[in-house]
Amino acid sequence: MELDDYSLYGDLSDEELIQLTIERSLAEEHFESSHQPPPPPPPDVPTAPSPSPSLAQDDITEIESMIHRGDKEALLVFVKEHPDSSRAINGEGWTSLHEAAYFGQLGCLKILIEMFPDMVNRCSPRNQTALLLAAYRGHPCCVEYLLDHGANPNMANKERESPLFKACERGSERMVELLLRSGASVNHLNDQGATAFQEATRHDHLKICEMLLRAGANLCTTNLYGVQPIFTAAQSGSVNVLNFLLSKDVNVNKQARDGATPLYEACKNGYIAAVETLLSHHADANVPTKSGLLPLHAATRKSHVQIVSMLLPLTRKDGVASSGLSPLHLAAEQNRDDLLELLIGAGYDVNSQLSQDRCQLYEDRRTTALYFSVDNNNLEACEMLLEAGADPNLDFFNPLLMAIRKGAVELVALLLRYGANVNAQISTHRLSFPSAIQLGMDYIPLLKLLLDHGCHARGCFHCDYGSKTHPHFDPLWQRQELRYRTPSPTAHCVQFCEALSCYSTCTPGPIISLLLDYVGHVKLCSRLLELLDGCCDETLIRSKAVPPRPLMQLCRLRIREILGAEQLNSLDTLPIPPRLQRFLWYRVEYPSESNMASVSASDSWSFEDYSSYSQLSDDQLLQLAIERSLTDNPSLPANQSQPGTQSSAPTGQPGRPSTGPNRANPPTSQNRDHNAHYSSHNPPVEKPPDPKSFDGTISHFVTGQGQRMMAYRRTDGVLVHVCPEPEEEDGPLFTAIRRGDVRQLRTLVSQQHSLMSSRPGWMAVHDAAWYGQEGCLNILLTAEPGMINKRTGAEQTALHLAVSSVHVGCARLLLERGADPELMNKDRETPLYKACETENAEMVALLLNHGVSVNTHCIQGWTALQEAVSRNDVEICEMLVKAGARLTPSNVYGISPLFTAAQSGNVATLRFLLKHGADVDSQAADGATALYEATKNGHQDIVELLLSQKADANKANKRGLLALHTAAQRGDSTLVSMLIPATSTARVRRCGISPLHLAAEHNMDDVLELLIRADFDVNAQLSLENSKMYEDRRTTALYFSVANNNVEAVRMLLEAGADPNLDIFNPLLVATRLGCIQTVTMLIRHGAHVNAYLPTHPTTFPATVLFAMKYLTMLKFILDNGCDALACFSCTHGSGPHPPLKLNRFQRDELRYTESSMSDSADNHSVQFCEMVSIPSMCQWAGPIIDVLLNYVGQVRLCSRLQEHLDSFPDWHAIKDKATAPRPLMQLCRLEVRRLVGAQRLKRLGSLPLPGSLLRFLQHQEGCTDFY
């Protein structure tokens, strides 16, 4: 379309402008731009009349109607009666001859030529002749007749396109032959400098190209862009023409004005056959474009794997290096692991860095392929690059920091394993502690991983203010920010206490507690103490910082310091005992915030008071720590135990159950050469020095576990050996018991004065019961009946031990001799409970026959019945119920036996309990029912059984969730199908959360479809308390699906009637921010508010523009659909000076709800478009953004700041001129038509009964712009 000067039409009214626009669009319908794909050629015979292109049938004149119908007789009569009317032009400047040629009505054409031969070369306002229209529409018969009657074959339209050009576009060999025979100029240039030969090349019409060449066509004609026919053939994949041109010795490496070669263009567009053809004719794969890119770059960027494989052997690596961009960068950026593997295998440098001008295109100044892969969270790609030798410490911002920011634990571990600097700093943000701690402080497992690998924790406790009052601290940046801000770091050095108070979203207690485990003596500053106020474990955490620190803690720190961060990363490869490795790795389970009290060292390490060793040197402390680690060396002989410990299992009974006296610590069997005593000890790993002959000092100390130890030192103070104090050896009494030697035991018993005394609390009667020596047990009880109910250190009686080790005979003997079956161990477990634990029905029956209580609760509140149910032992359950066991006891968590059966998936015991009347709807302390728990654990058979027993699916837990909710969250479509008929939709509405929300949140599309079919409300909104759990205060299932970029789920919800405008932050803004054009299209088509604003961040222009500014195609799309572009040019400062930018609080991609932001939004300064486009991350895109916006506004005046941006680059001067008044007429007409159509109808413009040309005109498609 021509964009005329509006001043020529200044006197026209709005209605006249609109009429003129529509008429011009209709003219374009008659003559479409050559940029559109050609329609299929019609047959050579006259075609049937096409519908009139006019908007209304009333606009068609009588003679036009005759021509459209092909009514030759009526036309002949009309022409004879009204010769003047037959020569008249219509509103578009067309004569009746133009109409006949356009619609291919040969009969009508002949009548008109015979009557008016002088009209044959009459032109329309766009210089269109009847011949050109017939050629464009593909009517060879009409073309032939016109040429035979004097039509000029070289008359071109306003675009300087001749009939021959249009015939080549159409691909009609007959028309081309007719035109050439009639003298058509074969090398005529259109206004783009293209010839008919280039047009035939573009459409791969080989025969036409041969005809044109015979007629004298120039094979090397260059258009305005420096493009020759060979370039056009490669660009469009015209292989036939390409082979033809190469056979004519055309320059295969001819470059366009931007430096691109035919090979580059074929690689870019993925035409494999064209690439093969060019390479076979020795096309140079090392010719760069003006931007320095090679064909390999283009193929990699477009992910054409086969083409990359062809180019790799032909591309010189020095040429790639000089481009400032490696194909590895492009493959990594686009997550193409197959290409990455190809390039690495070809030997491309994995440490190549982006050039300075290219890295400045990214906010974080990234330079390596590894950084791209880390940013994409692509673990496999990172592993490939690192294994190939990628250096993880080359980028401006260390890739490790990016991985930490994303919370990618596996990726962090991988980078650390390959030498990433765990103490790397963000150079633009001054910190007194490692940046890794700042970025990872809210994720305790990740923070521990960093500290384990040598991250310096001590800097976190260095504070300039100490115990003094700290001044107020305002955040200088976003905590997760990795953006190049200024060449030099900020002046203020942020301390850990400041960062923890401003940047952390977690309770500070666990963070401080963890850091204290990695430092020696430190003092908490006043701010950290304030942060600890109110923490549930405040006292414990504070006590960890009070000196002196435990000895082993200081030893560990010293060893880690000596090893260094690099060796810590490869600790598992060092020749160090496993126990020492575990010690150095802090193999301690760190609890959640609610259970900080359980943070402790490994159970096998005792953290004694350091004051006991204050006289030891660092070397002595190290030696002591290493020796202690060796006491758990797994390489010891199988018949030896570790020093200072006691085995939890006797070796004499390999087949005994695992539930043996693990709390009683029974003694181990000893080498038979040793003398036996009442209590046994474990032999040391290496023999200690003889205390009587040792030349030095011997000191005694007690570990934190109460074990007595001895330390041997030379006279110069050097530590020689540390071992447990020697204990008395087991006597012959225990040896006889373990052998079952009744005769020797009877002899020994008659000689012993007491059978009760034993240092570890383990008596002879316990030994006999544990090993099942019934004869020995009888002798011992006869000799001293009072031992029968004596307890071990774990408060176990002989009956407990006999039951636990499943010795029915011993248990029967003990019961007959008067053992008390009601006595409990330290966990309040009775012998009956232990019998149920071992699943021994005979033992249970024995105990029940002796009147044991069946409803006793252990320390966790469990009864014997619950233990039997958890083991799914129906036989024992029957015995217990017959003995009076209650079916509804609950433990400390309110869990009943029925709940336990459902939770464990034990169908047999569940049926038994239901048969005996257990309450199917009983609830635990958290409100969960058995049905809910079975659903949560995916037990389909349990759910089916419970539903058959009328379990209530509408009972909610204390969080308000039903069984259907947890099934939807799991994505179990089978369970959802079972629960839907049993669940009340009214009850779901009262929950404040719909199963649709959970299915959408977890991308469970199958479940989502089931729920939609079941008529669950797709517009259900989260309750206020549930919505507050999300920073963006989302409320609808649609928002979840949009945020997950789940196009299929969005489609289902919208088709089911989901309203896209219910959330505080419009889902359209989320989709725009994610750059998902499919989601945006669907949302707009279903009525999403295209001019949505951010309620928490007031702007003077739509927020959709804010989020689409970096995606120009997206920006154009939302503008096409009615987004208000005019608001972007409204500036309160106009042409005057603008104040400095104050956008520190405003993040372009932020969708976060805060109470303060909502309450103060009305008072806050509304950000203007000129301010937003001036931030560092956007200013480089200012020109293209303004250029697109100007296409959607009329007369506007650019403010001084926008003009400054456009003046900053010479290439943007044309954009500035574009805003200069007056704007073109057609632009203003288009805007007025769009205004009258309205935003709602613009969204479904394609469905309106409008001509295609008018649709393209209204959608700014008459001249497509490629933003690539």
Short mmCIF file of N, CA and C in Angstrom, two decimals, residues 271-336:
data_model
loop_
_atom_site.label_atom_id
_atom_site.label_comp_id
_atom_site.label_asym_id
_atom_site.label_seq_id
_atom_site.Cartn_x
_atom_site.Cartn_y
_atom_site.Cartn_z
N TYR A 271 17.55 -25.94 4.28
CA TYR A 271 17.35 -26.67 3.03
C TYR A 271 18.54 -27.60 2.81
N ILE A 272 18.37 -28.85 3.23
CA ILE A 272 19.48 -29.81 3.22
C ILE A 272 19.95 -30.08 1.79
N ALA A 273 18.99 -30.28 0.88
CA ALA A 273 19.37 -30.58 -0.50
C ALA A 273 20.15 -29.42 -1.12
N ALA A 274 19.73 -28.20 -0.82
CA ALA A 274 20.44 -27.03 -1.34
C ALA A 274 21.85 -26.94 -0.78
N VAL A 275 22.00 -27.25 0.51
CA VAL A 275 23.32 -27.23 1.13
C VAL A 275 24.22 -28.27 0.49
N GLU A 276 23.70 -29.47 0.29
CA GLU A 276 24.49 -30.52 -0.35
C GLU A 276 24.93 -30.11 -1.74
N THR A 277 24.02 -29.49 -2.48
CA THR A 277 24.36 -29.04 -3.84
C THR A 277 25.46 -28.01 -3.82
N LEU A 278 25.35 -27.02 -2.94
CA LEU A 278 26.34 -25.95 -2.87
C LEU A 278 27.70 -26.50 -2.45
N LEU A 279 27.70 -27.39 -1.46
CA LEU A 279 28.98 -27.95 -1.00
C LEU A 279 29.62 -28.81 -2.07
N SER A 280 28.80 -29.51 -2.83
CA SER A 280 29.36 -30.34 -3.91
C SER A 280 29.99 -29.49 -5.01
N HIS A 281 29.59 -28.19 -5.06
CA HIS A 281 30.18 -27.27 -6.04
C HIS A 281 31.19 -26.34 -5.36
N HIS A 282 31.75 -26.82 -4.24
CA HIS A 282 32.86 -26.16 -3.56
C HIS A 282 32.49 -24.79 -2.99
N ALA A 283 31.27 -24.68 -2.45
CA ALA A 283 30.91 -23.46 -1.75
C ALA A 283 31.78 -23.35 -0.50
N ASP A 284 32.24 -22.13 -0.22
CA ASP A 284 33.15 -21.90 0.90
C ASP A 284 32.36 -21.75 2.19
N ALA A 285 32.59 -22.68 3.12
CA ALA A 285 31.87 -22.64 4.40
C ALA A 285 32.51 -21.68 5.39
N ASN A 286 33.55 -20.95 4.96
CA ASN A 286 34.28 -20.08 5.89
C ASN A 286 34.18 -18.61 5.51
N VAL A 287 33.20 -18.26 4.67
CA VAL A 287 32.98 -16.85 4.33
C VAL A 287 32.02 -16.26 5.35
N PRO A 288 32.45 -15.27 6.15
CA PRO A 288 31.56 -14.73 7.19
C PRO A 288 30.65 -13.63 6.65
N THR A 289 29.55 -13.42 7.35
CA THR A 289 28.72 -12.25 7.07
C THR A 289 29.37 -11.02 7.69
N LYS A 290 28.74 -9.87 7.48
CA LYS A 290 29.31 -8.65 8.06
C LYS A 290 29.26 -8.69 9.59
N SER A 291 28.38 -9.48 10.13
CA SER A 291 28.33 -9.63 11.59
C SER A 291 29.29 -10.72 12.07
N GLY A 292 30.06 -11.31 11.15
CA GLY A 292 31.07 -12.29 11.53
C GLY A 292 30.59 -13.72 11.60
N LEU A 293 29.33 -13.98 11.26
CA LEU A 293 28.78 -15.33 11.42
C LEU A 293 29.06 -16.18 10.18
N LEU A 294 29.25 -17.46 10.42
CA LEU A 294 29.50 -18.44 9.37
C LEU A 294 28.26 -19.30 9.15
N PRO A 295 28.20 -20.04 8.04
CA PRO A 295 27.06 -20.95 7.85
C PRO A 295 26.86 -21.92 9.01
N LEU A 296 27.94 -22.34 9.66
CA LEU A 296 27.81 -23.24 10.81
C LEU A 296 27.02 -22.57 11.93
N HIS A 297 27.23 -21.28 12.14
CA HIS A 297 26.45 -20.56 13.15
C HIS A 297 24.95 -20.58 12.80
N ALA A 298 24.65 -20.30 11.52
CA ALA A 298 23.24 -20.25 11.11
C ALA A 298 22.57 -21.61 11.29
N ALA A 299 23.25 -22.67 10.91
CA ALA A 299 22.66 -24.01 11.04
C ALA A 299 22.49 -24.40 12.49
N THR A 300 23.44 -24.04 13.32
CA THR A 300 23.34 -24.36 14.76
C THR A 300 22.21 -23.58 15.40
N ARG A 301 22.11 -22.30 15.06
CA ARG A 301 21.06 -21.47 15.65
C ARG A 301 19.68 -22.01 15.31
N LYS A 302 19.52 -22.53 14.10
CA LYS A 302 18.22 -23.06 13.68
C LYS A 302 18.08 -24.55 13.97
N SER A 303 19.08 -25.13 14.64
CA SER A 303 19.02 -26.53 15.09
C SER A 303 18.87 -27.52 13.94
N HIS A 304 19.58 -27.29 12.85
CA HIS A 304 19.57 -28.21 11.73
C HIS A 304 20.75 -29.18 11.89
N VAL A 305 20.50 -30.31 12.54
CA VAL A 305 21.56 -31.22 12.94
C VAL A 305 22.29 -31.79 11.73
N GLN A 306 21.54 -32.19 10.71
CA GLN A 306 22.17 -32.82 9.55
C GLN A 306 23.09 -31.83 8.83
N ILE A 307 22.66 -30.59 8.76
CA ILE A 307 23.48 -29.58 8.08
C ILE A 307 24.73 -29.30 8.90
N VAL A 308 24.59 -29.25 10.23
CA VAL A 308 25.77 -29.04 11.08
C VAL A 308 26.78 -30.15 10.85
N SER A 309 26.31 -31.39 10.75
CA SER A 309 27.22 -32.51 10.52
C SER A 309 27.97 -32.36 9.20
N MET A 310 27.30 -31.81 8.19
CA MET A 310 27.96 -31.61 6.90
C MET A 310 28.99 -30.49 6.95
N LEU A 311 28.71 -29.46 7.76
CA LEU A 311 29.58 -28.29 7.78
C LEU A 311 30.81 -28.46 8.68
N LEU A 312 30.72 -29.31 9.68
CA LEU A 312 31.80 -29.43 10.66
C LEU A 312 33.16 -29.72 10.02
N PRO A 313 33.26 -30.68 9.09
CA PRO A 313 34.60 -30.95 8.53
C PRO A 313 35.12 -29.82 7.65
N LEU A 314 34.22 -28.92 7.21
CA LEU A 314 34.62 -27.89 6.26
C LEU A 314 34.86 -26.53 6.88
N THR A 315 34.53 -26.39 8.15
CA THR A 315 34.62 -25.09 8.81
C THR A 315 35.92 -24.98 9.59
N ARG A 316 36.66 -23.91 9.35
CA ARG A 316 37.92 -23.70 10.07
C ARG A 316 37.63 -23.11 11.44
N LYS A 317 38.31 -23.66 12.43
CA LYS A 317 38.07 -23.21 13.81
C LYS A 317 38.59 -21.79 14.04
N ASP A 318 39.62 -21.38 13.30
CA ASP A 318 40.11 -20.01 13.48
C ASP A 318 39.08 -19.00 12.99
N GLY A 319 38.33 -19.37 11.94
CA GLY A 319 37.26 -18.49 11.48
C GLY A 319 36.15 -18.38 12.49
N VAL A 320 35.83 -19.49 13.14
CA VAL A 320 34.82 -19.46 14.20
C VAL A 320 35.28 -18.59 15.36
N ALA A 321 36.55 -18.73 15.73
CA ALA A 321 37.09 -17.96 16.86
C ALA A 321 37.05 -16.46 16.58
N SER A 322 37.33 -16.07 15.34
CA SER A 322 37.35 -14.64 15.02
C SER A 322 35.96 -14.04 14.97
N SER A 323 34.90 -14.87 14.92
CA SER A 323 33.53 -14.35 14.89
C SER A 323 33.08 -13.82 16.24
N GLY A 324 33.78 -14.22 17.31
CA GLY A 324 33.36 -13.80 18.66
C GLY A 324 32.19 -14.57 19.18
N LEU A 325 31.78 -15.63 18.49
CA LEU A 325 30.64 -16.44 18.91
C LEU A 325 30.88 -17.86 18.43
N SER A 326 30.89 -18.79 19.36
CA SER A 326 31.10 -20.20 19.00
C SER A 326 29.76 -20.88 18.78
N PRO A 327 29.70 -21.84 17.86
CA PRO A 327 28.45 -22.62 17.72
C PRO A 327 28.06 -23.29 19.03
N LEU A 328 29.03 -23.55 19.89
CA LEU A 328 28.71 -24.13 21.19
C LEU A 328 27.78 -23.22 21.99
N HIS A 329 28.02 -21.90 21.88
CA HIS A 329 27.14 -20.96 22.59
C HIS A 329 25.70 -21.11 22.12
N LEU A 330 25.52 -21.21 20.80
CA LEU A 330 24.17 -21.29 20.24
C LEU A 330 23.50 -22.60 20.60
N ALA A 331 24.25 -23.70 20.53
CA ALA A 331 23.68 -25.00 20.89
C ALA A 331 23.30 -25.05 22.36
N ALA A 332 24.17 -24.49 23.21
CA ALA A 332 23.88 -24.48 24.65
C ALA A 332 22.71 -23.58 24.97
N GLU A 333 22.63 -22.44 24.30
CA GLU A 333 21.55 -21.50 24.57
C GLU A 333 20.20 -22.09 24.24
N GLN A 334 20.15 -22.91 23.19
CA GLN A 334 18.88 -23.46 22.75
C GLN A 334 18.64 -24.89 23.24
N ASN A 335 19.46 -25.33 24.18
CA ASN A 335 19.25 -26.65 24.80
C ASN A 335 19.29 -27.79 23.78
N ARG A 336 20.16 -27.67 22.79
CA ARG A 336 20.28 -28.73 21.80
C ARG A 336 21.49 -29.60 22.17
#
